[in-house]
Structures are given as structure tokens and as C-alpha cells.
PDB file of C-alpha atoms and ligand atoms in Angstrom:
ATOM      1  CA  UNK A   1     -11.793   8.616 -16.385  1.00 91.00           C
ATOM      2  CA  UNK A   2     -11.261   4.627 -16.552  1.00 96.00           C
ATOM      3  CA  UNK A   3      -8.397   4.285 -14.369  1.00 98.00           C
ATOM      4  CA  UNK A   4      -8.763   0.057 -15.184  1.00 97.00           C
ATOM      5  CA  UNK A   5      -7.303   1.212 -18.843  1.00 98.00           C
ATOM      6  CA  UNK A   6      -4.469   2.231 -17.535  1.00 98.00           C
ATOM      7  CA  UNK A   7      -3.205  -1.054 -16.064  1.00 98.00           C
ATOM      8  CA  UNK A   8      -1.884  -4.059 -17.918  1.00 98.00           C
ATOM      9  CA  UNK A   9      -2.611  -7.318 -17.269  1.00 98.00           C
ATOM     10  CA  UNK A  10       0.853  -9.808 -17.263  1.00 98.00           C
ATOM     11  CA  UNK A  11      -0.080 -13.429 -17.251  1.00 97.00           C
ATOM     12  CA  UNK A  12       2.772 -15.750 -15.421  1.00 96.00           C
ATOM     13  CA  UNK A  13       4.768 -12.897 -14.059  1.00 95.00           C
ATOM     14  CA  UNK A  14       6.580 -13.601 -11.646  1.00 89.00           C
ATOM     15  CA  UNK A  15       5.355 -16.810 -11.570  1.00 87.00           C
ATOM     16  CA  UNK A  16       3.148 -18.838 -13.294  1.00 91.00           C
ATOM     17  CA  UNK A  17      -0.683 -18.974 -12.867  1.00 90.00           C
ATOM     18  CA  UNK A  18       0.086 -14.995 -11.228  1.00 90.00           C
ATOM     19  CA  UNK A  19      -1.929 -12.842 -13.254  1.00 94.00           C
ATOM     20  CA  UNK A  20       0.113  -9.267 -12.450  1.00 96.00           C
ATOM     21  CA  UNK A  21      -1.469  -6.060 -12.588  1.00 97.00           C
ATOM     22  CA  UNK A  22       1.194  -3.525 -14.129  1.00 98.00           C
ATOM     23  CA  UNK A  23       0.902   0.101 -13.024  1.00 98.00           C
ATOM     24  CA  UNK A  24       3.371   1.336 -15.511  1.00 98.00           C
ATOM     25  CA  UNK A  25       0.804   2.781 -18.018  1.00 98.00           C
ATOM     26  CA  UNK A  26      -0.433   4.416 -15.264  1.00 98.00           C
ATOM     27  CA  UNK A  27       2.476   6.377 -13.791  1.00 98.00           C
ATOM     28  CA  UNK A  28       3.328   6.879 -17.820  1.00 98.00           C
ATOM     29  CA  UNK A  29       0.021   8.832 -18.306  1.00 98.00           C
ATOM     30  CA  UNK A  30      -0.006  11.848 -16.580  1.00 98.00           C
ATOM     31  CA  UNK A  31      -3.558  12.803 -16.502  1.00 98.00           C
ATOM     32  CA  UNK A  32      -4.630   9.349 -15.083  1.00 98.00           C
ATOM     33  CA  UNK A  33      -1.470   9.327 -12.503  1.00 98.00           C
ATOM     34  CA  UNK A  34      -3.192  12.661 -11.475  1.00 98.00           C
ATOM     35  CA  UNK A  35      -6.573  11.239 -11.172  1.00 98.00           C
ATOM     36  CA  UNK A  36      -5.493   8.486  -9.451  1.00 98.00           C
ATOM     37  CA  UNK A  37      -3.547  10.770  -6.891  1.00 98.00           C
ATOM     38  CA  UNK A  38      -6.553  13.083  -6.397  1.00 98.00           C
ATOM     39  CA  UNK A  39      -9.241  10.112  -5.723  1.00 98.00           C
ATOM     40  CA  UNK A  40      -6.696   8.806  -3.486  1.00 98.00           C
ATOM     41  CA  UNK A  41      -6.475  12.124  -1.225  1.00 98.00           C
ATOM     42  CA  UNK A  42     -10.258  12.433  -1.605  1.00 98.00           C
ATOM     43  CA  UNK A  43     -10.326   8.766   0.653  1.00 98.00           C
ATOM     44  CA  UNK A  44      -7.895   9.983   2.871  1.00 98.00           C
ATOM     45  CA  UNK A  45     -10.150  13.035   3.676  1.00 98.00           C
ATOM     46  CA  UNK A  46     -12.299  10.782   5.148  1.00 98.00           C
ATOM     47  CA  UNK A  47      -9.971   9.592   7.597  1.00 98.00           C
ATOM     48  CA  UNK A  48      -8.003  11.774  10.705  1.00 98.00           C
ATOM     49  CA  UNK A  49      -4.333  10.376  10.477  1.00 98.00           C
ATOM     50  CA  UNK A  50      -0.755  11.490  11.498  1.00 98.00           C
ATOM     51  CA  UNK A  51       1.446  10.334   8.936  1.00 98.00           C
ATOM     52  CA  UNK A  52       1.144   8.149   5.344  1.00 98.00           C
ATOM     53  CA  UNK A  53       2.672   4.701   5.458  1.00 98.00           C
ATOM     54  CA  UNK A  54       3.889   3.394   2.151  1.00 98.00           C
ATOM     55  CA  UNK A  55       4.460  -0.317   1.325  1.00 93.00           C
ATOM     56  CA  UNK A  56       7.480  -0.771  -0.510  1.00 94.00           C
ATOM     57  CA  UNK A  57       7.740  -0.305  -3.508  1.00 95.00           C
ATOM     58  CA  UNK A  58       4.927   0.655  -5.648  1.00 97.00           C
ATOM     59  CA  UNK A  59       3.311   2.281  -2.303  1.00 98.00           C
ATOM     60  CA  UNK A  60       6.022   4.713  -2.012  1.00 98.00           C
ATOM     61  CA  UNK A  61       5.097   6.340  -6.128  1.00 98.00           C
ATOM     62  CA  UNK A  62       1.507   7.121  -4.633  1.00 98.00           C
ATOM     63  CA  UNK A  63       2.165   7.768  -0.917  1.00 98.00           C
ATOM     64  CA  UNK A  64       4.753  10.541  -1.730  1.00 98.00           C
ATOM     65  CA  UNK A  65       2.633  12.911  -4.251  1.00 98.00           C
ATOM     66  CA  UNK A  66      -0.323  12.230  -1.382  1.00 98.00           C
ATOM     67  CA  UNK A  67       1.845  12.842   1.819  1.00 98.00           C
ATOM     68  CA  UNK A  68       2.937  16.205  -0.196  1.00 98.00           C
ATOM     69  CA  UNK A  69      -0.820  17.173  -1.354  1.00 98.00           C
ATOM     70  CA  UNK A  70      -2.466  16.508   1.972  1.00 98.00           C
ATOM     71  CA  UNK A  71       1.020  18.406   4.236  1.00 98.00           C
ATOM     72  CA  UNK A  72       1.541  14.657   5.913  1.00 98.00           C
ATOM     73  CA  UNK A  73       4.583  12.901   6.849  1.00 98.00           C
ATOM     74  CA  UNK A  74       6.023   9.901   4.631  1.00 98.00           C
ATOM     75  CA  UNK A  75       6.849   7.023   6.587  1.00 98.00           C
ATOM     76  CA  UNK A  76       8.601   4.430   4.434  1.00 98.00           C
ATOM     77  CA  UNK A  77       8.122   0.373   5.077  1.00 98.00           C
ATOM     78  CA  UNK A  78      11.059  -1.267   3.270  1.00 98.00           C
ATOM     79  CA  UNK A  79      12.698  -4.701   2.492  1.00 96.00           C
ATOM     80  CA  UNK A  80      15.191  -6.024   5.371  1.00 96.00           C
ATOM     81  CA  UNK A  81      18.480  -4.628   5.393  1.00 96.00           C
ATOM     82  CA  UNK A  82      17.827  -1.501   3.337  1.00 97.00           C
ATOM     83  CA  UNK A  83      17.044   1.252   6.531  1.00 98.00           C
ATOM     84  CA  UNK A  84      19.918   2.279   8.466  1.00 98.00           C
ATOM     85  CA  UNK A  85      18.302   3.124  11.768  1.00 98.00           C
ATOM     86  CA  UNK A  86      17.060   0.759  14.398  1.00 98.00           C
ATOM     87  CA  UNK A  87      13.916  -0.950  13.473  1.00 98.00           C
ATOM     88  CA  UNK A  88      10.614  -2.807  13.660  1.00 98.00           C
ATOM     89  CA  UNK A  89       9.966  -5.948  11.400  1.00 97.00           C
ATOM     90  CA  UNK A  90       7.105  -8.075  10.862  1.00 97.00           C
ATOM     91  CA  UNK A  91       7.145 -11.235   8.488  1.00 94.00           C
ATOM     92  CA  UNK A  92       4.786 -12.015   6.174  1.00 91.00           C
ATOM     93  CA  UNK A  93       2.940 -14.238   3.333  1.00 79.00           C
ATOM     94  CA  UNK A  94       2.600 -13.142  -0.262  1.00 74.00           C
ATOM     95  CA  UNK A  95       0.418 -14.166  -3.066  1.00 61.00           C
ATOM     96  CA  UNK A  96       3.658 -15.721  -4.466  1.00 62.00           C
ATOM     97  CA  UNK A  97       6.267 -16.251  -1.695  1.00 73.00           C
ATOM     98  CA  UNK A  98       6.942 -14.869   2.120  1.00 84.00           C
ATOM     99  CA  UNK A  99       8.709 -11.435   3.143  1.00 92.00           C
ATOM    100  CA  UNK A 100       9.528  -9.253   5.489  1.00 96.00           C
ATOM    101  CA  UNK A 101       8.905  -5.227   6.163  1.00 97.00           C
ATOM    102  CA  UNK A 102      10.690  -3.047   8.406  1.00 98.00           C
ATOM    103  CA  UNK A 103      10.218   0.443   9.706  1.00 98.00           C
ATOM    104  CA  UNK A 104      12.431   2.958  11.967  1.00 98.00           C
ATOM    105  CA  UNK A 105      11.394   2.110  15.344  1.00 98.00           C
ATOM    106  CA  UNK A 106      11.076   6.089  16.133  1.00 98.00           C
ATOM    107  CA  UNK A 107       9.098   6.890  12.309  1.00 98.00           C
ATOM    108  CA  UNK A 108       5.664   7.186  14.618  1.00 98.00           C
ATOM    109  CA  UNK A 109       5.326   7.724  18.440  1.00 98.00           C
ATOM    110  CA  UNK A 110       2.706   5.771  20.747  1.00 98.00           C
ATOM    111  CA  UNK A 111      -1.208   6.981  19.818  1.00 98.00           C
ATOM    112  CA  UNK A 112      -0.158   8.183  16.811  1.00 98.00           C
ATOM    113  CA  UNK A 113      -2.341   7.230  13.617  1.00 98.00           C
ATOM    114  CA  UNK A 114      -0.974   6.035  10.552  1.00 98.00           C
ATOM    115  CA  UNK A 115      -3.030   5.557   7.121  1.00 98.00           C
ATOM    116  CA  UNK A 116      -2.019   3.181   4.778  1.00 98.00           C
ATOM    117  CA  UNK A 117      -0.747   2.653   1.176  1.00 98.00           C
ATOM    118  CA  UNK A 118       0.140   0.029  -1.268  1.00 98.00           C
ATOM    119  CA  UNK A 119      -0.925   0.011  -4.780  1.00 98.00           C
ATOM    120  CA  UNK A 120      -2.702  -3.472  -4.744  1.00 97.00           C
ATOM    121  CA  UNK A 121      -4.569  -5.223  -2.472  1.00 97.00           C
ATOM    122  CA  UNK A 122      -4.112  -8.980  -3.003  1.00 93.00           C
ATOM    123  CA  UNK A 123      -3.847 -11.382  -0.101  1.00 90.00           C
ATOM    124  CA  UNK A 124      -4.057  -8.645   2.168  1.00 93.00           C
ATOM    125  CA  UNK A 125      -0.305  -9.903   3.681  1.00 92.00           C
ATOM    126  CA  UNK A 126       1.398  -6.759   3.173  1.00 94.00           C
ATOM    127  CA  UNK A 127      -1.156  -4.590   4.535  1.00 95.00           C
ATOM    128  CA  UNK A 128      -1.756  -7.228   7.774  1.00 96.00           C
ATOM    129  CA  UNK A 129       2.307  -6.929   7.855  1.00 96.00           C
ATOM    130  CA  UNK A 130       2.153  -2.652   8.043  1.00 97.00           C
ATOM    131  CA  UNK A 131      -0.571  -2.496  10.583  1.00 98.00           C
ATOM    132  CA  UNK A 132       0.906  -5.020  12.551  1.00 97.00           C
ATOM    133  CA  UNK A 133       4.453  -2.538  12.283  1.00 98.00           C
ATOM    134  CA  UNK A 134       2.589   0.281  13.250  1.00 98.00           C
ATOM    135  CA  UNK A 135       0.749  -1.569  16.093  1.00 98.00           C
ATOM    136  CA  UNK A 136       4.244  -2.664  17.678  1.00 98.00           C
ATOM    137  CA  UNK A 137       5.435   0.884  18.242  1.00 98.00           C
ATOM    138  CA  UNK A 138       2.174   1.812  19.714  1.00 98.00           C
ATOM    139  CA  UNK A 139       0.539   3.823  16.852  1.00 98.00           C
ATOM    140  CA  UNK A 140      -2.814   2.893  15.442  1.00 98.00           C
ATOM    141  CA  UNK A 141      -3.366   1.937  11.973  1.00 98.00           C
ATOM    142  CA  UNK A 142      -6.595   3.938  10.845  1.00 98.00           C
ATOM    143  CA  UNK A 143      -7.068   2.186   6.924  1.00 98.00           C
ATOM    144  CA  UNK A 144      -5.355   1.196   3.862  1.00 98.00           C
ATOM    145  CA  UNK A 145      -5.997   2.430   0.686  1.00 98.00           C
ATOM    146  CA  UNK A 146      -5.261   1.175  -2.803  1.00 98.00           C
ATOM    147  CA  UNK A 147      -5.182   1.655  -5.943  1.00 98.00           C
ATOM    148  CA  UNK A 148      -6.269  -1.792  -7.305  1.00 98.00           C
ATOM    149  CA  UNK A 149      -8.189  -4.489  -5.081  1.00 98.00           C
ATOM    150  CA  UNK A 150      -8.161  -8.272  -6.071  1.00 97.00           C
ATOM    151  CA  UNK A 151     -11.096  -9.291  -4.369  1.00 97.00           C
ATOM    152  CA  UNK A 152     -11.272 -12.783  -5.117  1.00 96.00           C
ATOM    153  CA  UNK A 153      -7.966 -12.878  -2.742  1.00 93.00           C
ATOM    154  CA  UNK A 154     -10.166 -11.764  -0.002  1.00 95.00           C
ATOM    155  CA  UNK A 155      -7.236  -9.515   1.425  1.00 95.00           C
ATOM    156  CA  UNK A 156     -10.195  -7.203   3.526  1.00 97.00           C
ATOM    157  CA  UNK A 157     -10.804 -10.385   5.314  1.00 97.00           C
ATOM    158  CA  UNK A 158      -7.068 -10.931   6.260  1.00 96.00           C
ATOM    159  CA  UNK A 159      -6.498  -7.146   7.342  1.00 96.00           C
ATOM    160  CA  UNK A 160      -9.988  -6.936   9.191  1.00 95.00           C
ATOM    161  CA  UNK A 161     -10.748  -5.189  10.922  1.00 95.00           C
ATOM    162  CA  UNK A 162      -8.935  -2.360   9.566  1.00 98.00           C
ATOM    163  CA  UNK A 163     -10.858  -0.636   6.436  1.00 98.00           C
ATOM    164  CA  UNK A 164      -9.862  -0.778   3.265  1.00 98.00           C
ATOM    165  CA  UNK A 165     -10.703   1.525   0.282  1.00 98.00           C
ATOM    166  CA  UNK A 166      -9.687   0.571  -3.438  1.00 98.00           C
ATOM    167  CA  UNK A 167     -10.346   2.896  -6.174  1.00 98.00           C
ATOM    168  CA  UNK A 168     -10.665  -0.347  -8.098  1.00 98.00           C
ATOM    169  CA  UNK A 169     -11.627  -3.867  -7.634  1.00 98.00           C
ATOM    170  CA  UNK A 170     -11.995  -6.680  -9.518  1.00 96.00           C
TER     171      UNK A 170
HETATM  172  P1  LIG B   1      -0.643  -9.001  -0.776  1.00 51.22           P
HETATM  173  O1  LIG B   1       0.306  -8.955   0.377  1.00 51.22           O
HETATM  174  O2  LIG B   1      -0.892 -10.410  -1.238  1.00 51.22           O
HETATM  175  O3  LIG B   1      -1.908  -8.227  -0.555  1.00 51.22           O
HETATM  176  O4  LIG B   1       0.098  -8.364  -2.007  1.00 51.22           O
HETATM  177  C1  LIG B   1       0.237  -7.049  -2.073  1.00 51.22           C
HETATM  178  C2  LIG B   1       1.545  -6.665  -2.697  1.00 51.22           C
HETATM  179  O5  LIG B   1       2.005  -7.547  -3.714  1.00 51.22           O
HETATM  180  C3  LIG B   1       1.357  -5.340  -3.310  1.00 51.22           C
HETATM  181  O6  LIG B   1       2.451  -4.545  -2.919  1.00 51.22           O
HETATM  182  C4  LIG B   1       1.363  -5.569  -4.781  1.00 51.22           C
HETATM  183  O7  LIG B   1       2.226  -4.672  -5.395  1.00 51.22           O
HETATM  184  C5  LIG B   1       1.870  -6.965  -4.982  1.00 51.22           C
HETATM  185  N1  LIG B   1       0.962  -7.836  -5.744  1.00 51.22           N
HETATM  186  C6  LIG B   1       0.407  -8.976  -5.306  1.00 51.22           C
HETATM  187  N2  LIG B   1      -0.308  -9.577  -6.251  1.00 51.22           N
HETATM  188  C7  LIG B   1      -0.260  -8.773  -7.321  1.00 51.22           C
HETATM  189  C8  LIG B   1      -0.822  -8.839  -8.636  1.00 51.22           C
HETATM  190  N3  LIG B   1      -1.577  -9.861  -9.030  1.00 51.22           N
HETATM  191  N4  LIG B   1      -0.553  -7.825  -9.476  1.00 51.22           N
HETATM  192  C9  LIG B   1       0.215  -6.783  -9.083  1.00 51.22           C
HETATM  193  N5  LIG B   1       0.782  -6.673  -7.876  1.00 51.22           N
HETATM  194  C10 LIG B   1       0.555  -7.659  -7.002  1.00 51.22           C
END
């Protein structure tokens, strides 16, 4: 199955010269959502890992069916202000802007490993931004996986050296 059918392609949004990849189609079509789910636990298989991080917000639709399928625990990163128990943060750059992720400072304990998920791989910010969460309590980031990598954003040279694995690039 062509899983690059199943994205759209939004020029200007949400800003211009951005060129957004929309996952909607995808999580509306529910053989290629399941496809997508099941090539993304196949790349986790290759990896020994505690728990599933998940970038907010598009991480968290993929992370979830994969933390279920694979009997993991879900560890959400969100957006300053939204978790109510003490946490980590770690600013960051975006392809269009600057932000901020958090995560409950007791969500993994020292040596434990943590793989990662976000649907796109772009600058690589985001991903940098989660290891460097997980890194703070003492865990160890093992990889980051993706649905979609931009790869003319050279985000795997920003998060090196963890590895990366996109069922897509471009
Ligand atoms: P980055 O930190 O630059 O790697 O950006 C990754 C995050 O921003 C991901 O969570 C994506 O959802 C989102 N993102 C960045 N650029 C795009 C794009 N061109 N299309 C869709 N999502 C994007």
C-alpha cells in the first residue's frame, strides 16, 4: 500500500512558503491508518525499549494504538502548562517558530529506555527536544520513528546520533 497517497500536501499553512503534510486522509482511511500502525510496530521490533514517547500532538494518534499493540507504556510530551504534575521542559526551534515540551518528571526512571514518536520529521527540533527530556531524568532515548521524513530539513543530522526510522521520506 502507498501510504504517500494518503497525505495531503497544504501549501502556506501555517505560514507561508510551509509546505504542510496533512495526515488527516490518513487517520480517515482505516486500512492505511492500520498499515501505517503495523509498519510502525514492525520498526519498533527492532529496538529493546521501556516505554513509547509521543510528541504532542499528532505523535500521541500513532504512539497510543502502538504502545497498546506492542503491551508498552505511553508517556505523553505536551505543550507548557497543560500536565498537572511536576515536570521536565526543554525549549526548542521549529520549522516555523520556537516551543517548548514538557514531561512528568517521574513518567521514566534513571536507565530506563524510551523510543520515540512524532508523525513528521522536519527540522529534527522536536525530536532533539524529547531526547533531550528523556536524557534529563536519566533515561536513554533509543530512536525516533516517524511516519513522514522531510529530508531536505536534514532533521537526522540535528537529532544525531540517535536513529531515526521514517516509513516515508521525501
Ligand atoms: P521539527 O521539530 O521541525 O522536526 O518538526 C516536527 C513537528 O512539526 C512534527 O510534530 C510535525 O507534526 C510538525 N511539522 C513540521 N513541519 C511540518 C510539515 N511540513 N508538515 C507537517 N507537519 C510538520
Amino acid at each position: 500500500m502507498d501510504l504517500m497517497k494518503h497525505l495531503r500536501d497544504v501549501p502556506d499553512f501555517p505560514k507561508p512558503g510551509i509546505l504542510f503534510k496533512d495526515i488527516t486522509p490518513l487517520l480517515a482511511h482505516p486500512e492505511a491508518l492500520a498499515e501505517a500502525i503495523r509498519m510502525l510496530n514492525e520498526a519498533a521490533s527492532k529496538f529493546e525499549f521501556d516505554a513509547i514517547l509521543a510528541a504532542e500532538s499528532r505523535g500521541f494518534l500513532f504512539a497510543a494504538p502502538m504502545a497498546l499493540a506492542l503491551g508498552k507504556p505511553l508517556i505523553p510530551l505536551r505543550k507548557p502548562g497543560k500536565l498537572p504534575w511536576k515536570v521536565v521542559s526543554q525549549k526548542y526551534d521549529l520549522e516555523y517558530g520556537s516551543a517548548e515540551l514538557q514531561m512528568h518528571e517521574d513518567a521514566l526512571q534513571p536507565g530506563q529506555r524510551a523510543l520515540l514518536i512524532d508523525d513528521v520529521l522536519a527540522t529534527g527540533g522536536t525530536i532533539k527536544a524529547a531526547a533531550e527530556i528523556v536524557r534529563k531524568v536519566g533515561a536513554i532515548p533509543v530512536a525516533a520513528l516517524f511516519i513522514l521524513e522531510l529530508s531536505f530539513l536534514e532533521g537526522k543530522k540535528l537529532v544525531d546520533p540517535l536513529p531515526t526510522h521514517s516509513l516515508l521520506t521525501i
